[in-house]
Amino acid sequence: MIDYGDLNALSRFYQLLAEHNRLLILYSLGLECRPVSAIIADTGLSQTNVSFHLRKLREAGLVRGEKNGSFVFYCLPDPELLDLLNRFREWHEPANTDH
Amino acid sequence: MIDYGDLNALSRFYQLLAEHNRLLILYSLGLECRPVSAIIADTGLSQTNVSFHLRKLREAGLVRGEKNGSFVFYCLPDPELLDLLNRFREWHEPANTDH
DNA sequence: TGCTTATATGTGTATTTACTCATATATTCT
DNA sequence: AGAATATATGAGTAAATACACATATAAGCA
């Protein structure tokens, strides 16, 4: 019976990535900072639903939100996160390198 | 409204990582091939539960199972997967580099 | 052929969670 | 101040799922 550290926290982290609309939001952001309204337009999700997911992502540190006037711009906190997401995606979809 | 590819499949993939006992099983395997009974001993999970999770991991290609006598040895399919898991873990737990 | 060990699987249940609706807050403009 | 816009949040609901229990399959051994 081995201790592998806090896998609960890590699994909650993966849980956030385990939802296609949250991935959609993260990929929609990419390396840019964009207001919620732009995310809504990109994804076609409802305003309520985008805010619902952004809250979870924000609380876990997967996105940062910065207020600018009446807009809130969201960004990935770290370019390395996008890199990791892309690596995982390539591992998972090795056939799709050509489209 | 942009198409970011098949994020449904990718999210189902992350879903598999989004459970602490499945992470426990994956880390218990590491780069070795081990029989189910060893996983049970390592993790302290019930036999039923380990088989339950191994099936999901197997069906998604996150582990491979090879029969040897009355044992079934499970392995990660690819050392790069463990590397990715470790990178994600480091990204998520940057403070824990010293224990 | 039984008996035991190793692993898999179908069913039922309790918990989690993604989503919508209604509403709240905050900012800008007139 | 009042209206319009941008975003956030609480409550309720339907669907997904982790787990245990019981049982099935399959291999090795007496």
PDB file of C-alpha atoms (C1' of nucleotides) in Angstrom:
ATOM      1  CA  MET A   1       0.000   0.000   0.000  1.00  0.00           C
ATOM      2  CA  ILE A   2       2.069   2.858  -1.368  1.00  0.00           C
ATOM      3  CA  ASP A   3       1.614   6.600  -0.971  1.00  0.00           C
ATOM      4  CA  TYR A   4       1.688   8.351  -4.323  1.00  0.00           C
ATOM      5  CA  GLY A   5       1.012  11.822  -2.960  1.00  0.00           C
ATOM      6  CA  ASP A   6      -2.078  13.916  -3.296  1.00  0.00           C
ATOM      7  CA  LEU A   7      -3.773  12.317  -6.246  1.00  0.00           C
ATOM      8  CA  ASN A   8      -7.102  13.740  -5.143  1.00  0.00           C
ATOM      9  CA  ALA A   9      -6.041  17.264  -5.989  1.00  0.00           C
ATOM     10  CA  LEU A  10      -4.487  16.074  -9.223  1.00  0.00           C
ATOM     11  CA  SER A  11      -7.625  14.202 -10.205  1.00  0.00           C
ATOM     12  CA  ARG A  12      -9.730  17.293  -9.539  1.00  0.00           C
ATOM     13  CA  PHE A  13      -7.385  19.114 -11.856  1.00  0.00           C
ATOM     14  CA  TYR A  14      -7.903  16.551 -14.628  1.00  0.00           C
ATOM     15  CA  GLN A  15     -11.606  16.700 -13.919  1.00  0.00           C
ATOM     16  CA  LEU A  16     -11.566  20.270 -15.168  1.00  0.00           C
ATOM     17  CA  LEU A  17     -10.068  19.151 -18.452  1.00  0.00           C
ATOM     18  CA  ALA A  18     -12.548  16.296 -18.706  1.00  0.00           C
ATOM     19  CA  GLU A  19     -15.331  18.349 -20.233  1.00  0.00           C
ATOM     20  CA  HIS A  20     -15.464  19.215 -23.894  1.00  0.00           C
ATOM     21  CA  ASN A  21     -16.887  22.695 -23.403  1.00  0.00           C
ATOM     22  CA  ARG A  22     -14.137  23.606 -20.956  1.00  0.00           C
ATOM     23  CA  LEU A  23     -11.545  22.365 -23.436  1.00  0.00           C
ATOM     24  CA  LEU A  24     -13.317  24.430 -26.061  1.00  0.00           C
ATOM     25  CA  ILE A  25     -12.972  27.490 -23.847  1.00  0.00           C
ATOM     26  CA  LEU A  26      -9.305  26.818 -23.126  1.00  0.00           C
ATOM     27  CA  TYR A  27      -8.455  26.286 -26.791  1.00  0.00           C
ATOM     28  CA  SER A  28     -10.504  29.321 -27.725  1.00  0.00           C
ATOM     29  CA  LEU A  29      -8.297  31.366 -25.416  1.00  0.00           C
ATOM     30  CA  GLY A  30      -5.027  29.923 -26.628  1.00  0.00           C
ATOM     31  CA  LEU A  31      -2.328  32.396 -25.708  1.00  0.00           C
ATOM     32  CA  GLU A  32      -4.543  35.461 -25.962  1.00  0.00           C
ATOM     33  CA  CYS A  33      -6.602  37.293 -23.384  1.00  0.00           C
ATOM     34  CA  ARG A  34     -10.190  37.579 -24.469  1.00  0.00           C
ATOM     35  CA  PRO A  35     -13.408  38.925 -22.966  1.00  0.00           C
ATOM     36  CA  VAL A  36     -16.206  36.566 -22.046  1.00  0.00           C
ATOM     37  CA  SER A  37     -18.320  37.834 -24.925  1.00  0.00           C
ATOM     38  CA  ALA A  38     -15.649  36.691 -27.399  1.00  0.00           C
ATOM     39  CA  ILE A  39     -15.591  33.234 -25.820  1.00  0.00           C
ATOM     40  CA  ILE A  40     -19.351  33.077 -26.108  1.00  0.00           C
ATOM     41  CA  ALA A  41     -19.187  34.019 -29.791  1.00  0.00           C
ATOM     42  CA  ASP A  42     -16.398  31.507 -30.501  1.00  0.00           C
ATOM     43  CA  THR A  43     -17.948  28.583 -28.762  1.00  0.00           C
ATOM     44  CA  GLY A  44     -21.640  29.155 -29.303  1.00  0.00           C
ATOM     45  CA  LEU A  45     -22.288  28.349 -25.653  1.00  0.00           C
ATOM     46  CA  SER A  46     -24.783  30.263 -23.564  1.00  0.00           C
ATOM     47  CA  GLN A  47     -23.561  33.165 -21.451  1.00  0.00           C
ATOM     48  CA  THR A  48     -24.607  31.375 -18.304  1.00  0.00           C
ATOM     49  CA  ASN A  49     -22.779  28.230 -19.271  1.00  0.00           C
ATOM     50  CA  VAL A  50     -19.584  30.023 -20.196  1.00  0.00           C
ATOM     51  CA  SER A  51     -19.599  31.855 -16.876  1.00  0.00           C
ATOM     52  CA  PHE A  52     -20.324  28.588 -15.107  1.00  0.00           C
ATOM     53  CA  HIS A  53     -17.259  26.940 -16.590  1.00  0.00           C
ATOM     54  CA  LEU A  54     -15.035  29.998 -16.323  1.00  0.00           C
ATOM     55  CA  ARG A  55     -15.666  30.122 -12.620  1.00  0.00           C
ATOM     56  CA  LYS A  56     -14.467  26.555 -12.191  1.00  0.00           C
ATOM     57  CA  LEU A  57     -11.435  27.130 -14.363  1.00  0.00           C
ATOM     58  CA  ARG A  58     -10.645  30.359 -12.554  1.00  0.00           C
ATOM     59  CA  GLU A  59     -11.005  28.856  -9.079  1.00  0.00           C
ATOM     60  CA  ALA A  60      -8.581  26.115 -10.060  1.00  0.00           C
ATOM     61  CA  GLY A  61      -6.065  28.499 -11.591  1.00  0.00           C
ATOM     62  CA  LEU A  62      -6.514  27.232 -15.139  1.00  0.00           C
ATOM     63  CA  VAL A  63      -7.500  30.688 -16.335  1.00  0.00           C
ATOM     64  CA  ARG A  64      -6.979  34.169 -14.973  1.00  0.00           C
ATOM     65  CA  GLY A  65      -9.581  36.896 -15.274  1.00  0.00           C
ATOM     66  CA  GLU A  66      -8.738  40.594 -15.426  1.00  0.00           C
ATOM     67  CA  LYS A  67     -11.313  43.273 -15.380  1.00  0.00           C
ATOM     68  CA  ASN A  68     -11.120  46.026 -17.961  1.00  0.00           C
ATOM     69  CA  GLY A  69     -14.035  48.410 -17.858  1.00  0.00           C
ATOM     70  CA  SER A  70     -17.197  46.409 -18.021  1.00  0.00           C
ATOM     71  CA  PHE A  71     -15.338  43.524 -19.678  1.00  0.00           C
ATOM     72  CA  VAL A  72     -13.461  40.698 -18.023  1.00  0.00           C
ATOM     73  CA  PHE A  73     -10.553  39.373 -20.051  1.00  0.00           C
ATOM     74  CA  TYR A  74      -9.606  35.767 -19.479  1.00  0.00           C
ATOM     75  CA  CYS A  75      -6.216  34.234 -20.231  1.00  0.00           C
ATOM     76  CA  LEU A  76      -4.341  31.041 -19.641  1.00  0.00           C
ATOM     77  CA  PRO A  77      -2.035  31.703 -16.692  1.00  0.00           C
ATOM     78  CA  ASP A  78       1.001  30.204 -18.336  1.00  0.00           C
ATOM     79  CA  PRO A  79       2.052  29.305 -21.907  1.00  0.00           C
ATOM     80  CA  GLU A  80       3.310  25.969 -20.645  1.00  0.00           C
ATOM     81  CA  LEU A  81      -0.232  24.906 -19.896  1.00  0.00           C
ATOM     82  CA  LEU A  82      -1.194  25.236 -23.548  1.00  0.00           C
ATOM     83  CA  ASP A  83       1.927  23.338 -24.472  1.00  0.00           C
ATOM     84  CA  LEU A  84       0.955  20.516 -22.142  1.00  0.00           C
ATOM     85  CA  LEU A  85      -2.567  20.458 -23.511  1.00  0.00           C
ATOM     86  CA  ASN A  86      -1.172  20.198 -27.026  1.00  0.00           C
ATOM     87  CA  ARG A  87       1.198  17.407 -26.082  1.00  0.00           C
ATOM     88  CA  PHE A  88      -1.609  15.423 -24.568  1.00  0.00           C
ATOM     89  CA  ARG A  89      -3.731  16.042 -27.592  1.00  0.00           C
ATOM     90  CA  GLU A  90      -0.980  14.832 -29.894  1.00  0.00           C
ATOM     91  CA  TRP A  91      -0.460  11.760 -27.787  1.00  0.00           C
ATOM     92  CA  HIS A  92      -4.163  11.041 -27.948  1.00  0.00           C
ATOM     93  CA  GLU A  93      -4.609  11.800 -31.653  1.00  0.00           C
ATOM     94  CA  PRO A  94      -1.370  10.735 -33.316  1.00  0.00           C
ATOM     95  CA  ALA A  95      -3.119  10.192 -36.670  1.00  0.00           C
ATOM     96  CA  ASN A  96      -4.403  13.723 -36.963  1.00  0.00           C
ATOM     97  CA  THR A  97      -1.129  15.477 -37.722  1.00  0.00           C
ATOM     98  CA  ASP A  98      -2.173  16.436 -41.219  1.00  0.00           C
ATOM     99  CA  HIS A  99      -5.313  18.506 -41.048  1.00  0.00           C
TER     100      HIS A  99
ATOM    101  CA  MET B   1     -18.115  29.640 -33.840  1.00  0.00           C
ATOM    102  CA  ILE B   2     -14.869  27.802 -34.442  1.00  0.00           C
ATOM    103  CA  ASP B   3     -14.194  24.099 -34.884  1.00  0.00           C
ATOM    104  CA  TYR B   4     -11.454  22.907 -32.578  1.00  0.00           C
ATOM    105  CA  GLY B   5     -11.638  19.254 -33.604  1.00  0.00           C
ATOM    106  CA  ASP B   6     -12.926  16.330 -31.676  1.00  0.00           C
ATOM    107  CA  LEU B   7     -12.816  17.635 -28.155  1.00  0.00           C
ATOM    108  CA  ASN B   8     -15.403  15.074 -27.095  1.00  0.00           C
ATOM    109  CA  ALA B   9     -12.963  12.226 -27.521  1.00  0.00           C
ATOM    110  CA  LEU B  10     -10.231  14.239 -25.856  1.00  0.00           C
ATOM    111  CA  SER B  11     -12.445  15.075 -22.923  1.00  0.00           C
ATOM    112  CA  ARG B  12     -13.342  11.413 -22.485  1.00  0.00           C
ATOM    113  CA  PHE B  13      -9.638  10.753 -22.376  1.00  0.00           C
ATOM    114  CA  TYR B  14      -9.101  13.316 -19.630  1.00  0.00           C
ATOM    115  CA  GLN B  15     -12.122  11.881 -17.847  1.00  0.00           C
ATOM    116  CA  LEU B  16     -10.141   8.696 -17.353  1.00  0.00           C
ATOM    117  CA  LEU B  17      -7.394  10.633 -15.623  1.00  0.00           C
ATOM    118  CA  ALA B  18      -9.926  12.522 -13.538  1.00  0.00           C
ATOM    119  CA  GLU B  19     -10.282   9.867 -10.861  1.00  0.00           C
ATOM    120  CA  HIS B  20      -7.810   9.468  -8.067  1.00  0.00           C
ATOM    121  CA  ASN B  21      -7.976   5.681  -7.980  1.00  0.00           C
ATOM    122  CA  ARG B  22      -7.257   5.433 -11.685  1.00  0.00           C
ATOM    123  CA  LEU B  23      -4.279   7.743 -11.249  1.00  0.00           C
ATOM    124  CA  LEU B  24      -3.217   5.538  -8.360  1.00  0.00           C
ATOM    125  CA  ILE B  25      -3.346   2.517 -10.644  1.00  0.00           C
ATOM    126  CA  LEU B  26      -1.419   4.272 -13.414  1.00  0.00           C
ATOM    127  CA  TYR B  27       1.296   5.482 -11.046  1.00  0.00           C
ATOM    128  CA  SER B  28       1.413   2.077  -9.409  1.00  0.00           C
ATOM    129  CA  LEU B  29       2.213   0.604 -12.819  1.00  0.00           C
ATOM    130  CA  GLY B  30       4.818   3.160 -13.752  1.00  0.00           C
ATOM    131  CA  LEU B  31       6.949   1.619 -16.465  1.00  0.00           C
ATOM    132  CA  GLU B  32       6.552  -1.943 -15.246  1.00  0.00           C
ATOM    133  CA  CYS B  33       4.074  -4.646 -16.156  1.00  0.00           C
ATOM    134  CA  ARG B  34       2.296  -5.963 -13.132  1.00  0.00           C
ATOM    135  CA  PRO B  35      -0.484  -8.451 -12.426  1.00  0.00           C
ATOM    136  CA  VAL B  36      -3.808  -7.245 -11.106  1.00  0.00           C
ATOM    137  CA  SER B  37      -3.094  -8.775  -7.722  1.00  0.00           C
ATOM    138  CA  ALA B  38      -0.028  -6.552  -7.332  1.00  0.00           C
ATOM    139  CA  ILE B  39      -2.093  -3.479  -8.181  1.00  0.00           C
ATOM    140  CA  ILE B  40      -4.625  -4.515  -5.577  1.00  0.00           C
ATOM    141  CA  ALA B  41      -1.894  -4.914  -2.961  1.00  0.00           C
ATOM    142  CA  ASP B  42      -0.278  -1.574  -3.853  1.00  0.00           C
ATOM    143  CA  THR B  43      -3.410   0.472  -3.889  1.00  0.00           C
ATOM    144  CA  GLY B  44      -5.509  -1.204  -1.217  1.00  0.00           C
ATOM    145  CA  LEU B  45      -8.519  -1.104  -3.528  1.00  0.00           C
ATOM    146  CA  SER B  46     -10.984  -3.940  -3.792  1.00  0.00           C
ATOM    147  CA  GLN B  47     -10.531  -6.500  -6.545  1.00  0.00           C
ATOM    148  CA  THR B  48     -13.839  -5.507  -8.068  1.00  0.00           C
ATOM    149  CA  ASN B  49     -12.920  -1.880  -8.110  1.00  0.00           C
ATOM    150  CA  VAL B  50      -9.497  -2.434  -9.631  1.00  0.00           C
ATOM    151  CA  SER B  51     -11.002  -4.553 -12.388  1.00  0.00           C
ATOM    152  CA  PHE B  52     -13.682  -1.940 -12.915  1.00  0.00           C
ATOM    153  CA  HIS B  53     -11.107   0.780 -13.486  1.00  0.00           C
ATOM    154  CA  LEU B  54      -8.701  -1.402 -15.458  1.00  0.00           C
ATOM    155  CA  ARG B  55     -11.424  -2.164 -17.930  1.00  0.00           C
ATOM    156  CA  LYS B  56     -11.991   1.504 -18.586  1.00  0.00           C
ATOM    157  CA  LEU B  57      -8.298   2.229 -18.879  1.00  0.00           C
ATOM    158  CA  ARG B  58      -7.829  -0.771 -21.141  1.00  0.00           C
ATOM    159  CA  GLU B  59     -10.727   0.104 -23.417  1.00  0.00           C
ATOM    160  CA  ALA B  60      -9.302   3.594 -23.869  1.00  0.00           C
ATOM    161  CA  GLY B  61      -5.773   2.351 -24.523  1.00  0.00           C
ATOM    162  CA  LEU B  62      -4.295   3.834 -21.372  1.00  0.00           C
ATOM    163  CA  VAL B  63      -3.113   0.407 -20.251  1.00  0.00           C
ATOM    164  CA  ARG B  64      -2.456  -2.847 -22.053  1.00  0.00           C
ATOM    165  CA  GLY B  65      -3.234  -6.226 -20.500  1.00  0.00           C
ATOM    166  CA  GLU B  66      -1.372  -9.414 -21.362  1.00  0.00           C
ATOM    167  CA  LYS B  67      -2.384 -12.762 -20.094  1.00  0.00           C
ATOM    168  CA  ASN B  68       0.250 -14.992 -18.566  1.00  0.00           C
ATOM    169  CA  GLY B  69      -1.138 -18.183 -17.102  1.00  0.00           C
ATOM    170  CA  SER B  70      -3.895 -17.265 -14.742  1.00  0.00           C
ATOM    171  CA  PHE B  71      -2.454 -13.780 -14.306  1.00  0.00           C
ATOM    172  CA  VAL B  72      -3.048 -10.711 -16.415  1.00  0.00           C
ATOM    173  CA  PHE B  73      -0.140  -8.293 -16.513  1.00  0.00           C
ATOM    174  CA  TYR B  74      -0.997  -4.661 -17.105  1.00  0.00           C
ATOM    175  CA  CYS B  75       1.389  -2.024 -18.462  1.00  0.00           C
ATOM    176  CA  LEU B  76       1.308   1.507 -19.712  1.00  0.00           C
ATOM    177  CA  PRO B  77       1.310   1.282 -23.510  1.00  0.00           C
ATOM    178  CA  ASP B  78       4.007   3.871 -23.964  1.00  0.00           C
ATOM    179  CA  PRO B  79       6.690   5.489 -21.758  1.00  0.00           C
ATOM    180  CA  GLU B  80       5.705   8.889 -23.122  1.00  0.00           C
ATOM    181  CA  LEU B  81       2.370   8.629 -21.359  1.00  0.00           C
ATOM    182  CA  LEU B  82       4.075   8.446 -17.983  1.00  0.00           C
ATOM    183  CA  ASP B  83       6.242  11.359 -18.983  1.00  0.00           C
ATOM    184  CA  LEU B  84       3.169  13.405 -19.844  1.00  0.00           C
ATOM    185  CA  LEU B  85       1.514  12.463 -16.580  1.00  0.00           C
ATOM    186  CA  ASN B  86       4.602  13.583 -14.705  1.00  0.00           C
ATOM    187  CA  ARG B  87       4.783  16.877 -16.570  1.00  0.00           C
ATOM    188  CA  PHE B  88       1.199  17.623 -15.769  1.00  0.00           C
ATOM    189  CA  ARG B  89       1.791  16.711 -12.171  1.00  0.00           C
ATOM    190  CA  GLU B  90       4.769  19.020 -11.973  1.00  0.00           C
ATOM    191  CA  TRP B  91       2.811  21.827 -13.543  1.00  0.00           C
ATOM    192  CA  HIS B  92       0.058  21.297 -11.045  1.00  0.00           C
ATOM    193  CA  GLU B  93       2.287  20.882  -7.982  1.00  0.00           C
ATOM    194  CA  PRO B  94       5.242  23.171  -8.587  1.00  0.00           C
ATOM    195  CA  ALA B  95       5.868  23.605  -4.860  1.00  0.00           C
ATOM    196  CA  ASN B  96       6.330  19.900  -4.208  1.00  0.00           C
ATOM    197  CA  THR B  97       9.695  19.475  -5.857  1.00  0.00           C
ATOM    198  CA  ASP B  98      11.424  18.735  -2.578  1.00  0.00           C
ATOM    199  CA  HIS B  99       9.785  15.733  -1.008  1.00  0.00           C
TER     200      HIS B  99
ATOM    201  C1'  DT C   1     -13.020 -34.275 -11.933  1.00  0.00           C
ATOM    202  C1'  DG C   2     -13.378 -31.170  -8.207  1.00  0.00           C
ATOM    203  C1'  DC C   3     -11.099 -27.215  -5.633  1.00  0.00           C
ATOM    204  C1'  DT C   4      -8.729 -22.992  -5.391  1.00  0.00           C
ATOM    205  C1'  DT C   5      -6.891 -18.840  -7.210  1.00  0.00           C
ATOM    206  C1'  DA C   6      -6.982 -14.841 -10.486  1.00  0.00           C
ATOM    207  C1'  DT C   7      -9.704 -11.798 -12.950  1.00  0.00           C
ATOM    208  C1'  DA C   8     -13.986 -10.044 -15.241  1.00  0.00           C
ATOM    209  C1'  DT C   9     -18.681  -8.425 -15.482  1.00  0.00           C
ATOM    210  C1'  DG C  10     -23.945  -7.323 -14.757  1.00  0.00           C
ATOM    211  C1'  DT C  11     -27.036  -4.812 -11.593  1.00  0.00           C
ATOM    212  C1'  DG C  12     -28.372  -1.472  -8.277  1.00  0.00           C
ATOM    213  C1'  DT C  13     -27.404   2.867  -5.644  1.00  0.00           C
ATOM    214  C1'  DA C  14     -25.647   7.129  -3.992  1.00  0.00           C
ATOM    215  C1'  DT C  15     -23.052  10.991  -5.402  1.00  0.00           C
ATOM    216  C1'  DT C  16     -21.434  14.242  -8.608  1.00  0.00           C
ATOM    217  C1'  DT C  17     -22.078  17.567 -12.145  1.00  0.00           C
ATOM    218  C1'  DA C  18     -23.363  20.110 -16.527  1.00  0.00           C
ATOM    219  C1'  DC C  19     -26.884  22.810 -17.770  1.00  0.00           C
ATOM    220  C1'  DT C  20     -30.858  26.143 -17.728  1.00  0.00           C
ATOM    221  C1'  DC C  21     -33.674  29.690 -15.608  1.00  0.00           C
ATOM    222  C1'  DA C  22     -34.126  33.588 -12.973  1.00  0.00           C
ATOM    223  C1'  DT C  23     -31.847  37.112 -10.930  1.00  0.00           C
ATOM    224  C1'  DA C  24     -27.956  39.932  -9.127  1.00  0.00           C
ATOM    225  C1'  DT C  25     -24.028  42.998  -9.689  1.00  0.00           C
ATOM    226  C1'  DA C  26     -21.179  46.190 -12.073  1.00  0.00           C
ATOM    227  C1'  DT C  27     -19.997  49.408 -15.769  1.00  0.00           C
ATOM    228  C1'  DT C  28     -20.985  52.646 -19.468  1.00  0.00           C
ATOM    229  C1'  DC C  29     -23.871  55.904 -21.854  1.00  0.00           C
ATOM    230  C1'  DT C  30     -27.606  59.382 -22.350  1.00  0.00           C
TER     231       DT C  30
ATOM    232  C1'  DA D   1     -30.749  58.873 -12.316  1.00  0.00           C
ATOM    233  C1'  DG D   2     -32.264  55.460 -15.620  1.00  0.00           C
ATOM    234  C1'  DA D   3     -31.396  52.283 -19.438  1.00  0.00           C
ATOM    235  C1'  DA D   4     -28.467  49.131 -21.679  1.00  0.00           C
ATOM    236  C1'  DT D   5     -24.609  46.037 -21.691  1.00  0.00           C
ATOM    237  C1'  DA D   6     -21.297  42.603 -19.598  1.00  0.00           C
ATOM    238  C1'  DT D   7     -20.681  39.166 -16.375  1.00  0.00           C
ATOM    239  C1'  DA D   8     -21.658  36.395 -12.154  1.00  0.00           C
ATOM    240  C1'  DT D   9     -24.341  33.427  -9.198  1.00  0.00           C
ATOM    241  C1'  DG D  10     -28.029  30.543  -6.583  1.00  0.00           C
ATOM    242  C1'  DA D  11     -31.523  26.878  -7.226  1.00  0.00           C
ATOM    243  C1'  DG D  12     -33.407  22.987  -9.469  1.00  0.00           C
ATOM    244  C1'  DT D  13     -32.973  18.925 -12.684  1.00  0.00           C
ATOM    245  C1'  DA D  14     -31.423  15.228 -15.538  1.00  0.00           C
ATOM    246  C1'  DA D  15     -27.596  12.433 -16.709  1.00  0.00           C
ATOM    247  C1'  DA D  16     -23.149  10.280 -15.690  1.00  0.00           C
ATOM    248  C1'  DT D  17     -20.397   7.334 -12.753  1.00  0.00           C
ATOM    249  C1'  DA D  18     -17.737   5.155  -8.804  1.00  0.00           C
ATOM    250  C1'  DC D  19     -18.469   1.571  -5.963  1.00  0.00           C
ATOM    251  C1'  DA D  20     -20.172  -2.752  -3.752  1.00  0.00           C
ATOM    252  C1'  DC D  21     -22.427  -7.158  -4.179  1.00  0.00           C
ATOM    253  C1'  DA D  22     -23.109 -11.267  -6.398  1.00  0.00           C
ATOM    254  C1'  DT D  23     -21.681 -14.113  -9.819  1.00  0.00           C
ATOM    255  C1'  DA D  24     -19.143 -15.729 -13.985  1.00  0.00           C
ATOM    256  C1'  DT D  25     -15.090 -17.329 -16.440  1.00  0.00           C
ATOM    257  C1'  DA D  26     -10.702 -19.371 -16.714  1.00  0.00           C
ATOM    258  C1'  DA D  27      -6.353 -21.369 -15.331  1.00  0.00           C
ATOM    259  C1'  DG D  28      -3.592 -24.319 -12.194  1.00  0.00           C
ATOM    260  C1'  DC D  29      -3.415 -27.989  -8.865  1.00  0.00           C
ATOM    261  C1'  DA D  30      -4.879 -32.163  -5.885  1.00  0.00           C
TER     262       DA D  30
END
